[in-house]
mmCIF file of C-alpha atoms in Angstrom:
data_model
loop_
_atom_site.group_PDB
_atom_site.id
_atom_site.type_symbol
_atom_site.label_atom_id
_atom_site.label_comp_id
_atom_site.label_asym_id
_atom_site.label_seq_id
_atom_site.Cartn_x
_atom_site.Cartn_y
_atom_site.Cartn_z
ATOM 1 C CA UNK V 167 134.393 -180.329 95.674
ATOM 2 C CA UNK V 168 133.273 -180.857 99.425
ATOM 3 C CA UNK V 169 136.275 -178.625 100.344
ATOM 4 C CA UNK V 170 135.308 -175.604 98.142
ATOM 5 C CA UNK V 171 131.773 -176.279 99.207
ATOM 6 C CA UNK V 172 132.726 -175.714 103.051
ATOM 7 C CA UNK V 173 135.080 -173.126 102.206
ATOM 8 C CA UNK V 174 132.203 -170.865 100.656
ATOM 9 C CA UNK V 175 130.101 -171.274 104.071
ATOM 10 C CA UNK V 176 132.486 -170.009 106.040
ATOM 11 C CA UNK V 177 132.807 -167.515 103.397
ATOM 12 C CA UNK V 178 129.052 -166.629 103.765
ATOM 13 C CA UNK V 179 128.813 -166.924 107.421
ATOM 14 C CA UNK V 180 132.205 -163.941 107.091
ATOM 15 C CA UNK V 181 130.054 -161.820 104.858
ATOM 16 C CA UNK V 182 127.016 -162.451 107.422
ATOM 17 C CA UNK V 183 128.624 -161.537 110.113
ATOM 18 C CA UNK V 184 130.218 -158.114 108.920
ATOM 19 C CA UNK V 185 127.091 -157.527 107.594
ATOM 20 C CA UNK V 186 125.367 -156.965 110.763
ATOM 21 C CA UNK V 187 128.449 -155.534 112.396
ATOM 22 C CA UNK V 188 128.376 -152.827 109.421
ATOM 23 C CA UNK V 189 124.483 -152.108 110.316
ATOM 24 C CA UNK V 190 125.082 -152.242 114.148
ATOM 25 C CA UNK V 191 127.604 -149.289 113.923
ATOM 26 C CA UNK V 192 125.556 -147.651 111.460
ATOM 27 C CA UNK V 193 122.868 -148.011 113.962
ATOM 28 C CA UNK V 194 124.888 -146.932 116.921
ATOM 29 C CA UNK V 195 125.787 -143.456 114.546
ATOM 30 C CA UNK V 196 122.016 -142.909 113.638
ATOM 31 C CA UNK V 197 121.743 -143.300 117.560
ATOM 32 C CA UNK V 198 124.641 -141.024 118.459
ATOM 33 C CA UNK V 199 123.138 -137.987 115.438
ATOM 34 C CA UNK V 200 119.791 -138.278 117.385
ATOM 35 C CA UNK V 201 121.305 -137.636 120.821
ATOM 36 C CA UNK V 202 123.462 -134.673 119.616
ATOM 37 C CA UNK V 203 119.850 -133.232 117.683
ATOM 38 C CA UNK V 204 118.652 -133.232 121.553
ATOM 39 C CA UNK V 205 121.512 -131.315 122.931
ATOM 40 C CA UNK V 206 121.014 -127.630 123.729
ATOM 41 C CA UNK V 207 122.531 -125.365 121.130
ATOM 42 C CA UNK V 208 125.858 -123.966 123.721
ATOM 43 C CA UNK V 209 126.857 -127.499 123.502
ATOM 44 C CA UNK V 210 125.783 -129.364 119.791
ATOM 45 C CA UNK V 211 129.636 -127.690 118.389
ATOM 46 C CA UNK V 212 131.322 -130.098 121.191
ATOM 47 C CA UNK V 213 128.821 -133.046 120.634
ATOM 48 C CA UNK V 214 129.648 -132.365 116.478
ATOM 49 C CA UNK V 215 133.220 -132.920 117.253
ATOM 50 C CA UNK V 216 132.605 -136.167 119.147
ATOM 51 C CA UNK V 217 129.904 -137.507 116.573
ATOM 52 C CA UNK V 218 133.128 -137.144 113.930
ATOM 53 C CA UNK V 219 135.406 -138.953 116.015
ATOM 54 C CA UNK V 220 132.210 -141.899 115.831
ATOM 55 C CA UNK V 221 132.161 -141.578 112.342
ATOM 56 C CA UNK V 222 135.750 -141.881 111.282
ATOM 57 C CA UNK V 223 136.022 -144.591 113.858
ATOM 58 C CA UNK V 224 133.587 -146.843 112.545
ATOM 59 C CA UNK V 225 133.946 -146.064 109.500
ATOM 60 C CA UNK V 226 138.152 -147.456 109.441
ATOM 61 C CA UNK V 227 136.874 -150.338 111.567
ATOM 62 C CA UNK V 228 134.240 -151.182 108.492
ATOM 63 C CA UNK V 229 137.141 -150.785 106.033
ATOM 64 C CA UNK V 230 139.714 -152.702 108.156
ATOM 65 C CA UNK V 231 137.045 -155.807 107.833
ATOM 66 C CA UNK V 232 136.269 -154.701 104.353
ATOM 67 C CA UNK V 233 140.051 -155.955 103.600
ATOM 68 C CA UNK V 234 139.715 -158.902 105.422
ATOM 69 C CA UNK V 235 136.777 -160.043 103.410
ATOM 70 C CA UNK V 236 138.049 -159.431 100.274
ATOM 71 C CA UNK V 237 141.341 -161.287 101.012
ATOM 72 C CA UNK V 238 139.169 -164.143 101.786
ATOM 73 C CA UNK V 239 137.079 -163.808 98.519
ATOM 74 C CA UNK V 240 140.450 -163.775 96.457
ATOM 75 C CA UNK V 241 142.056 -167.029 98.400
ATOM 76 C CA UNK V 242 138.363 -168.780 97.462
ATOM 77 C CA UNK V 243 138.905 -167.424 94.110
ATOM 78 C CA UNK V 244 142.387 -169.197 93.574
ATOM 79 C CA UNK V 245 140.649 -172.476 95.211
ATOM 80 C CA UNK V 246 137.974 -172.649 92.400
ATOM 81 C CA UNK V 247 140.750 -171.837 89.613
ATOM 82 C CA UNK V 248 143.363 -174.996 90.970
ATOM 83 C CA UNK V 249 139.675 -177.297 91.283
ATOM 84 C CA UNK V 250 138.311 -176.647 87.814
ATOM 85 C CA UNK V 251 140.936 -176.556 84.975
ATOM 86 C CA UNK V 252 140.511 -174.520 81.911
ATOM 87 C CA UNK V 253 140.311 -176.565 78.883
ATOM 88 C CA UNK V 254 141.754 -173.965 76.212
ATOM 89 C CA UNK V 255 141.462 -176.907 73.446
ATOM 90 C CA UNK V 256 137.937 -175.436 73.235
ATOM 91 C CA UNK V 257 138.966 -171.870 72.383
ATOM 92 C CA UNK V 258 141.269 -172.945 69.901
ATOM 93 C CA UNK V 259 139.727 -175.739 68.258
ATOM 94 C CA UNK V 260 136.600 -173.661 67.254
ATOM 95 C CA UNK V 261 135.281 -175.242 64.390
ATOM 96 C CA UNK V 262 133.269 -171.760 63.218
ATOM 97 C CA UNK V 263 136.690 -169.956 63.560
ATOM 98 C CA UNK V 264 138.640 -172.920 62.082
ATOM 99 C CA UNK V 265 136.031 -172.605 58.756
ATOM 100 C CA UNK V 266 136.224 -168.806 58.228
ATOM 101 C CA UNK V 267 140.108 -169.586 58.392
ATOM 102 C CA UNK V 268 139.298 -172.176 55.502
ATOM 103 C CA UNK V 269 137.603 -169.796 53.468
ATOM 104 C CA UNK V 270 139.873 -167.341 54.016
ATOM 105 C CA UNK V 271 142.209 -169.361 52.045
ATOM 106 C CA UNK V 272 139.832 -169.982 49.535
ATOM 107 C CA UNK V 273 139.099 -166.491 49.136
ATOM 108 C CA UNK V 274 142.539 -165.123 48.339
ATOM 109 C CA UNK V 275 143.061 -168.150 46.211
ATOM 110 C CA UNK V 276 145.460 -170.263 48.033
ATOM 111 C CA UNK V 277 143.511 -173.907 47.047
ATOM 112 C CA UNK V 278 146.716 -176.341 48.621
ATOM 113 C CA UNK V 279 146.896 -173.705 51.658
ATOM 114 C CA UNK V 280 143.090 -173.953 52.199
ATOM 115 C CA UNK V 281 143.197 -178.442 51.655
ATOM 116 C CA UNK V 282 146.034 -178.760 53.830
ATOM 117 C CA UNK V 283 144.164 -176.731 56.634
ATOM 118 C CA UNK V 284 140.758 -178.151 56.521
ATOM 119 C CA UNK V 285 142.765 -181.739 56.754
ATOM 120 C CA UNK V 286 144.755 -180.880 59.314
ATOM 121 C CA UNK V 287 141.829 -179.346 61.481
ATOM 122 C CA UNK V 288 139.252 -182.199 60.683
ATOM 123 C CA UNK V 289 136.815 -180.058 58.577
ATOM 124 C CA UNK V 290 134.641 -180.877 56.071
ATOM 125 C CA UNK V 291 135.894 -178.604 52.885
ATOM 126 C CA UNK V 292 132.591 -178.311 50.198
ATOM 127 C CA UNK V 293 133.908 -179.155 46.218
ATOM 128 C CA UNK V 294 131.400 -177.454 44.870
ATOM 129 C CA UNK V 295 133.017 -174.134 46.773
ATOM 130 C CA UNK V 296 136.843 -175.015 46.066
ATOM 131 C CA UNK V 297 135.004 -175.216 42.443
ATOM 132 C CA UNK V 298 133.169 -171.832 42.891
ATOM 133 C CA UNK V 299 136.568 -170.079 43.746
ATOM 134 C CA UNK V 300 138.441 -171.637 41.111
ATOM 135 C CA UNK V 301 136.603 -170.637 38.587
ATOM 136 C CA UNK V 302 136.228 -167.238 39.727
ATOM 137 C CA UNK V 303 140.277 -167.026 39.784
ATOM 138 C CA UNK V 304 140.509 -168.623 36.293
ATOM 139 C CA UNK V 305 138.008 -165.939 35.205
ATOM 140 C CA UNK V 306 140.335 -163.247 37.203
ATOM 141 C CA UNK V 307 143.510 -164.699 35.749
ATOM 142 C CA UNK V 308 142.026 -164.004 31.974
ATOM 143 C CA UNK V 309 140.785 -160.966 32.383
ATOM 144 C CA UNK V 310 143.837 -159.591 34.032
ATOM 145 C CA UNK V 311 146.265 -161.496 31.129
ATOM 146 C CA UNK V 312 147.210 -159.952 27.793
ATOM 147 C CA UNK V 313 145.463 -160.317 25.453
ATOM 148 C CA UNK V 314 142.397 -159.969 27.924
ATOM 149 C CA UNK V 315 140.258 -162.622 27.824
ATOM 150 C CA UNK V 316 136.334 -161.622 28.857
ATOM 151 C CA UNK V 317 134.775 -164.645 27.326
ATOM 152 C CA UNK V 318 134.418 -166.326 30.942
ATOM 153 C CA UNK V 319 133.327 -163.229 32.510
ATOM 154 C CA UNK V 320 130.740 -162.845 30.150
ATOM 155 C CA UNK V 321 129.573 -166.296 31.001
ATOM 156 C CA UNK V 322 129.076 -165.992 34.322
ATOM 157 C CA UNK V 323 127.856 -162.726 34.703
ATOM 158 C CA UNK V 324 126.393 -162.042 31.343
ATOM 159 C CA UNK V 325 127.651 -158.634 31.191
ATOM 160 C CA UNK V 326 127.708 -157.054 28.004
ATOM 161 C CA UNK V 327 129.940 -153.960 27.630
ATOM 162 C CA UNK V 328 133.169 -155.712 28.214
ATOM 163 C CA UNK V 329 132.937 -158.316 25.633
ATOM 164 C CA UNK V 330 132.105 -155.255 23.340
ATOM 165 C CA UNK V 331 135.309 -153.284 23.693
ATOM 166 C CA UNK V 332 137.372 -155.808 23.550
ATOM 167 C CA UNK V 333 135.879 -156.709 19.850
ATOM 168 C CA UNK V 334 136.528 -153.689 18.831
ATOM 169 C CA UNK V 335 140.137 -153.479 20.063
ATOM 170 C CA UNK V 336 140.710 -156.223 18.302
ATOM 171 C CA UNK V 337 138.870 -154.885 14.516
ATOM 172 C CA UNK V 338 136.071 -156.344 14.598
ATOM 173 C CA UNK V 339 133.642 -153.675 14.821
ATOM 174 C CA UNK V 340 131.132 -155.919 13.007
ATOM 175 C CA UNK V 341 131.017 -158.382 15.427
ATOM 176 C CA UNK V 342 130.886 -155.566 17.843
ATOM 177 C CA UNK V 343 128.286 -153.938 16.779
ATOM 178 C CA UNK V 344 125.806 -156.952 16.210
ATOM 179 C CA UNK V 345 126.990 -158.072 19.803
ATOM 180 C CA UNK V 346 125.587 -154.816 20.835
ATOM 181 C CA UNK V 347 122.304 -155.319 19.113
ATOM 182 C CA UNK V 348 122.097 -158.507 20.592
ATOM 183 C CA UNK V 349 122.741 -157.935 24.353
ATOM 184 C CA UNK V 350 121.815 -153.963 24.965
ATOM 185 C CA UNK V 351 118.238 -154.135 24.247
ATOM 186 C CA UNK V 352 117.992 -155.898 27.498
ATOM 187 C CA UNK V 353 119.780 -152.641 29.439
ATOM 188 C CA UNK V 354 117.157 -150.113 26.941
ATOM 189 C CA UNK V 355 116.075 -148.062 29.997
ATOM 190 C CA UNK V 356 115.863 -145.049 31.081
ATOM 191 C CA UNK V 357 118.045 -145.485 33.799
ATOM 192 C CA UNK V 358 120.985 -147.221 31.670
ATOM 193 C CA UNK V 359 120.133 -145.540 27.886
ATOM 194 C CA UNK V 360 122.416 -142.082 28.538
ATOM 195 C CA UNK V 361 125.486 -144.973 28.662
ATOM 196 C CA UNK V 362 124.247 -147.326 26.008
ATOM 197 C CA UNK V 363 124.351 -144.203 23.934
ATOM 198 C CA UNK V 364 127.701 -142.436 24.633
ATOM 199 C CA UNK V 365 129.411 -146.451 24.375
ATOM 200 C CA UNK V 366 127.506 -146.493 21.109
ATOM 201 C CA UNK V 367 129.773 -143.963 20.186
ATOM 202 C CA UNK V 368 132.939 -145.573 20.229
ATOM 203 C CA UNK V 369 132.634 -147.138 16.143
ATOM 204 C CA UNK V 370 133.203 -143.602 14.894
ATOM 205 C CA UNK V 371 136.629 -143.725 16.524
ATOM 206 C CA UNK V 372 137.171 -147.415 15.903
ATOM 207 C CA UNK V 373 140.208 -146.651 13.392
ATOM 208 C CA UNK V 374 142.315 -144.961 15.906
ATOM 209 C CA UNK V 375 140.851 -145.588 19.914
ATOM 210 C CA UNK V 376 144.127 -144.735 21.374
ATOM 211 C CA UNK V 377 143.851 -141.054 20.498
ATOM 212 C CA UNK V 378 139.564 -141.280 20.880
ATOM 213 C CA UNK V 379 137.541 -139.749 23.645
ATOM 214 C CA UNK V 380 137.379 -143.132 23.978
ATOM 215 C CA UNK V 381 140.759 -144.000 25.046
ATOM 216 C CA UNK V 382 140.864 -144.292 28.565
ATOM 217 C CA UNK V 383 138.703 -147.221 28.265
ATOM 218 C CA UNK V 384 141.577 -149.480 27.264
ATOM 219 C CA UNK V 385 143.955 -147.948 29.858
ATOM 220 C CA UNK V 386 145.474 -151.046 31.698
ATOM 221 C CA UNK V 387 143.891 -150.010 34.708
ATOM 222 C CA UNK V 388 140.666 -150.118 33.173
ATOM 223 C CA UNK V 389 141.191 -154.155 33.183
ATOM 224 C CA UNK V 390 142.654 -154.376 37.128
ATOM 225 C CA UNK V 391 139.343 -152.429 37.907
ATOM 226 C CA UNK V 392 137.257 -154.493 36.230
ATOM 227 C CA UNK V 393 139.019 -157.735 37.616
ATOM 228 C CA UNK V 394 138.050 -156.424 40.625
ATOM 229 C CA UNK V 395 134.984 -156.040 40.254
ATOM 230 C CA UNK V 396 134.031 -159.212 38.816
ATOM 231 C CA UNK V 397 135.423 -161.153 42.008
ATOM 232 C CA UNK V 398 133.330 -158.642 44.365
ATOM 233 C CA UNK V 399 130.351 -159.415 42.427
ATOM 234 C CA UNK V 400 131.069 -163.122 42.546
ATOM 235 C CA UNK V 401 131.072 -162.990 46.188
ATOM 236 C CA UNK V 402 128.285 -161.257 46.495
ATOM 237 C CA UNK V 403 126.552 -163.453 44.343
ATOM 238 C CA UNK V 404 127.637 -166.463 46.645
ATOM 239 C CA UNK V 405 126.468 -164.353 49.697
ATOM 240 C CA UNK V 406 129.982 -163.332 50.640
ATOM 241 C CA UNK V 407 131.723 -159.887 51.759
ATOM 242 C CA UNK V 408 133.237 -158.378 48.417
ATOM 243 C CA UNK V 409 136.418 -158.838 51.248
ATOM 244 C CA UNK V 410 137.319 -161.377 53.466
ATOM 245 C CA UNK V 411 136.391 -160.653 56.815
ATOM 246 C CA UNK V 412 139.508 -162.508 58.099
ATOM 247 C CA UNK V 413 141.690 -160.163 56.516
ATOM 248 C CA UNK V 414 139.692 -157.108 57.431
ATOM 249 C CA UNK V 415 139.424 -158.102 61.508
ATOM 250 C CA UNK V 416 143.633 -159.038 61.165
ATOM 251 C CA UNK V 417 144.433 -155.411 59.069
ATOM 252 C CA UNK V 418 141.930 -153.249 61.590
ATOM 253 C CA UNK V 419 144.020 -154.838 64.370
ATOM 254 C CA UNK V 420 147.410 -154.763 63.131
ATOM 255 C CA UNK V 421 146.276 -150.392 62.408
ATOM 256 C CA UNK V 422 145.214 -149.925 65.375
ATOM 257 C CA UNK V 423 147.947 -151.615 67.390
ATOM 258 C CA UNK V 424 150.401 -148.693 68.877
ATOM 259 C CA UNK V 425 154.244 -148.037 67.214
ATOM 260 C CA UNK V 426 157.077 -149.815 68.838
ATOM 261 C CA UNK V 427 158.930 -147.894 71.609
ATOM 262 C CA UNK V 428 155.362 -145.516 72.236
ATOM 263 C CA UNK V 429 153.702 -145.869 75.298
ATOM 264 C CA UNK V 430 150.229 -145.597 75.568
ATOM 265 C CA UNK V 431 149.106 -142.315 76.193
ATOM 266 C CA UNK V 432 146.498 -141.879 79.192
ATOM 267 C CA UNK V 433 144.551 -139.224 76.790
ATOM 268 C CA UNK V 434 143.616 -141.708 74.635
ATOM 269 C CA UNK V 435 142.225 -143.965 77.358
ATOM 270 C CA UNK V 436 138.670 -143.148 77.472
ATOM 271 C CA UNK V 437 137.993 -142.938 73.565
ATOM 272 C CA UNK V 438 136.460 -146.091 72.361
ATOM 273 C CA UNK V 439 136.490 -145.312 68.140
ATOM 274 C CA UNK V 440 139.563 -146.685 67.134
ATOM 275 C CA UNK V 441 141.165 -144.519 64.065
ATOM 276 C CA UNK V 442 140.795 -146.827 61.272
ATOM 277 C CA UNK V 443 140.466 -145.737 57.213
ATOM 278 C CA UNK V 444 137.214 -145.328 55.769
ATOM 279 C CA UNK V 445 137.399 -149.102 53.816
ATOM 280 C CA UNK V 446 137.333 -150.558 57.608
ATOM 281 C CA UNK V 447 134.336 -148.453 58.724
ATOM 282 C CA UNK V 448 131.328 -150.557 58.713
ATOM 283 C CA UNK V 449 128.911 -149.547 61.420
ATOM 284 C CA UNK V 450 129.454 -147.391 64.526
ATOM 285 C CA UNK V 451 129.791 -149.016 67.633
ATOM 286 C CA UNK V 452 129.939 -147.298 71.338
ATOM 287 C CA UNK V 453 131.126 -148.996 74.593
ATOM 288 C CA UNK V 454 130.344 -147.733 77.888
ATOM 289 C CA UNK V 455 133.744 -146.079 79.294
ATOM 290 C CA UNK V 456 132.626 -146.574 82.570
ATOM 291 C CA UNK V 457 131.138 -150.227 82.595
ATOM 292 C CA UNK V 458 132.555 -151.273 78.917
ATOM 293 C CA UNK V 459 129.919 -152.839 78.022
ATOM 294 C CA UNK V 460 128.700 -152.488 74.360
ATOM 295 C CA UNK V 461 125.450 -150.310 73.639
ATOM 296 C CA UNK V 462 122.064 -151.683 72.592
ATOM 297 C CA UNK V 463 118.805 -150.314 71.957
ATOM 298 C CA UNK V 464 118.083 -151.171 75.814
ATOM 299 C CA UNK V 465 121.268 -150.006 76.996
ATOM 300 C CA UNK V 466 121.566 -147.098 74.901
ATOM 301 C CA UNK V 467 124.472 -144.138 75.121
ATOM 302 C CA UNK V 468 123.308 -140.671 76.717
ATOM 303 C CA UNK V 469 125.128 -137.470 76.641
ATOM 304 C CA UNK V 470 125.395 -135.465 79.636
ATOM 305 C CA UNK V 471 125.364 -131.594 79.352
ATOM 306 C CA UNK V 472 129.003 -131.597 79.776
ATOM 307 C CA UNK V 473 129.463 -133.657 76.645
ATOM 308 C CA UNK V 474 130.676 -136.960 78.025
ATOM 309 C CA UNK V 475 128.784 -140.522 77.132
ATOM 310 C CA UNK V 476 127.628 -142.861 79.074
ATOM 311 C CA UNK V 477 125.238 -145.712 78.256
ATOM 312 C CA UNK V 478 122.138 -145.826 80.225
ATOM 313 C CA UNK V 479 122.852 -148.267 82.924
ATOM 314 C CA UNK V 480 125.551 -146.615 83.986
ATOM 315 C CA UNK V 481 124.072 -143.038 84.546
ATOM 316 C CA UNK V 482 120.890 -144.628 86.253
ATOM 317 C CA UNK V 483 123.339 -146.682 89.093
ATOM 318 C CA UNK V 484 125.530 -142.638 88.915
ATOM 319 C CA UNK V 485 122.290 -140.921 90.001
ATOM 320 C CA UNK V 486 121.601 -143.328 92.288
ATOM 321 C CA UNK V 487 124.715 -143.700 94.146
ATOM 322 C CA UNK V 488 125.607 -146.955 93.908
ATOM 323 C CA UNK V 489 122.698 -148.496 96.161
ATOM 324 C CA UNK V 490 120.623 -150.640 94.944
ATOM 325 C CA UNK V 491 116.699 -149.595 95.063
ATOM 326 C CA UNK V 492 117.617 -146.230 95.796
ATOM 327 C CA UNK V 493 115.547 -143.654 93.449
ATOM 328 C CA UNK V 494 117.521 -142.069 90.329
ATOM 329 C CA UNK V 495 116.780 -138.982 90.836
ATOM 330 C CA UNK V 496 119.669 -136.972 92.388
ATOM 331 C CA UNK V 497 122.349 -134.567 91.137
ATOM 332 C CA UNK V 498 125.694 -136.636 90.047
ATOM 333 C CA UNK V 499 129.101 -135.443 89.115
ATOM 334 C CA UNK V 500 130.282 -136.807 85.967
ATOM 335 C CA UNK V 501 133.069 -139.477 86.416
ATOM 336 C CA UNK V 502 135.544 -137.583 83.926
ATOM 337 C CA UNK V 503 134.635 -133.629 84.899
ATOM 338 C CA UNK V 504 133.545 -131.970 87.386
ATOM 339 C CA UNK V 505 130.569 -130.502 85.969
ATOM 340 C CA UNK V 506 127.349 -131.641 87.857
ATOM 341 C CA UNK V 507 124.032 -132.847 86.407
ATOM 342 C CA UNK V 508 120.623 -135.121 86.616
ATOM 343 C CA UNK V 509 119.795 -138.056 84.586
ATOM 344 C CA UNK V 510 117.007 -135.446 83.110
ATOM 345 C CA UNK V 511 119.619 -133.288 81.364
ATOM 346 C CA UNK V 512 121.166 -136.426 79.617
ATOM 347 C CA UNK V 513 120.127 -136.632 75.906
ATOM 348 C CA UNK V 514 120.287 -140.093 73.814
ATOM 349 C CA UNK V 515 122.833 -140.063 71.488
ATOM 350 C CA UNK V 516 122.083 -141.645 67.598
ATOM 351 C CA UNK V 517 125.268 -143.427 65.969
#
């Protein structure tokens, strides 16, 4: 530690000292532009030519230390890395990521997958969600098995309509009908009485449903949909995404990942939206192509007239040059176009 410790004086005494040799030939130029302003007009063009020579001069000698400093920085930099060791045991032992992995499991219904795991990493697995899961499965498992079997759906989410047509696939359109008595009144609105109606309709067709109005109601795929939307609104229920956000973060990245055997393309290199389908859209999000940092409501994006974004940060330090406490106020070129502009003309952009 004492050894990195001297090694970063020296390193500031470096930066020190080219410091003041950058402002003393910055100096001596300011110096040299004030003498050639004094000259009489026959001979400023010679003086001109001279003051160039000044510039160009100082200016390689400024870059030639430039180099020098930065070598040093980077030889520092490898001293810190060898001193302090990077414990990656921390990145991958993450218990938060090592519980959504957990539920993952539990999610797609993989109970001995999801044990073994939360043994093996040392987590505490709750019963009562195993239990949660499993039941929501078993329910998923009878619904989805002929003959379908709603009676555990209807349990848990008290739904009505199901347990309705099934009766009456099976005959028993008096059971079906007093079920409806029972359970509709409490759906008797205005918003749901249009459907209460037309599904009231189904007994005059109870003799022959498969050739009904009725029929695609007991289409297969009627069932699969339904399945599916019992376990979405079980998830919900438990405060869960109707899908696991494991499985969407690892299918956005495997779609977005380029084919074998194509190169990037440098086109592509400045656009941040990554083409995904519409089931993986959740909420826009812009980062900066210029500092790539993500937007925020303090940071915003900005469009300049030529139609490239920025966020805010960066246009502010693009009208001001690069030096810190200038004033933002000057034209700029944009960094991907030649077309000028002021930090004026740039308009917020809404997501």
């Amino acid at each position: 530690m004492d050894g990195l410790v001297r090694d970063c004086d020296k390193l500031a005494k470096h930066q020190t000292v080219l410091n003041n040799k950058t402002l003393h030939a910055i100096d001596g130029l300011i110096k040299a532009m004030e003498e050639v302003r004094q000259t009489e007009e026959s001979e400023r063009q010679k003086q001109l030519v001279k003051l160039k020579s000044q510039v160009d001069k100082a200016q390689g000698q400024v870059n030639e230390q430039l180099k020098d400093l930065y070598t040093t920085v980077s030889k520092y930099g490898k001293h810190v890395e060898k001193a302090f060791k990077l414990d990656l045991t921390v990145v991958s032992a993450s218990p938060a990521f090592a519980d959504k992995q957990s539920v993952h499991f539990l999610r797609e219904g993989d109970f001995s997958a999801a044990s073994a795991f939360a043994s093996e990493a040392q987590l505490d697995l709750p019963a009562h969600t195993q239990q949660q899961f499993s039941e929501m499965y078993a329910t998923v498992a009878a619904m989805r098995t002929d003959p379908h079997d709603l009676t555990k759906a209807l349990q848990w989410a008290d739904a009505a309509r199901g347990c309705r047509a099934g009766l009456i696939e099976m005959g028993q359109t008096t059971e079906a009908l007093a079920y409806a008595r029972t359970w509709f009144q409490r759906f008797a609105s205005a918003e749901h009485m249009a459907e209460i109606q037309h599904l009231m309709g189904i007994f005059i067709y109870a003799r022959d449903l498969r050739a009904s109005p009725y029929a695609d109601m007991f289409d297969s795929r009627r069932w699969e949909d339904g399945a599916r939307l019992f376990a979405r609104a079980f998830c919900a229920h438990l405060g869960l995404a109707a899908e696991s956000p494991l499985g969407v973060a690892a299918g956005a990245g495997a779609r977005a990942l380029p084919v074998k055997r194509v190169e990037w393309s440098a086109q592509d290199e400045l656009a941040v939206e990554v083409p995904l389908p519409e089931n993986m859209r959740f909420h826009s999000v812009f980062a900066c192509p210029v500092s790539k940092e993500q937007a925020s409501s303090a940071n915003p994006p900005m469009m300049m007239p030529c139609g490239h974004v920025v966020c805010r940060a960066s246009l502010e330090r693009l009208a001001r040059g690069v030096r810190p406490g200038a004033v933002a106020s000057g034209r700029f070129k944009c960094p991907y176009c030649p077309s000028m502009s002021t930090l004026g003309d740039a308009k917020r952009v809404y997501f």
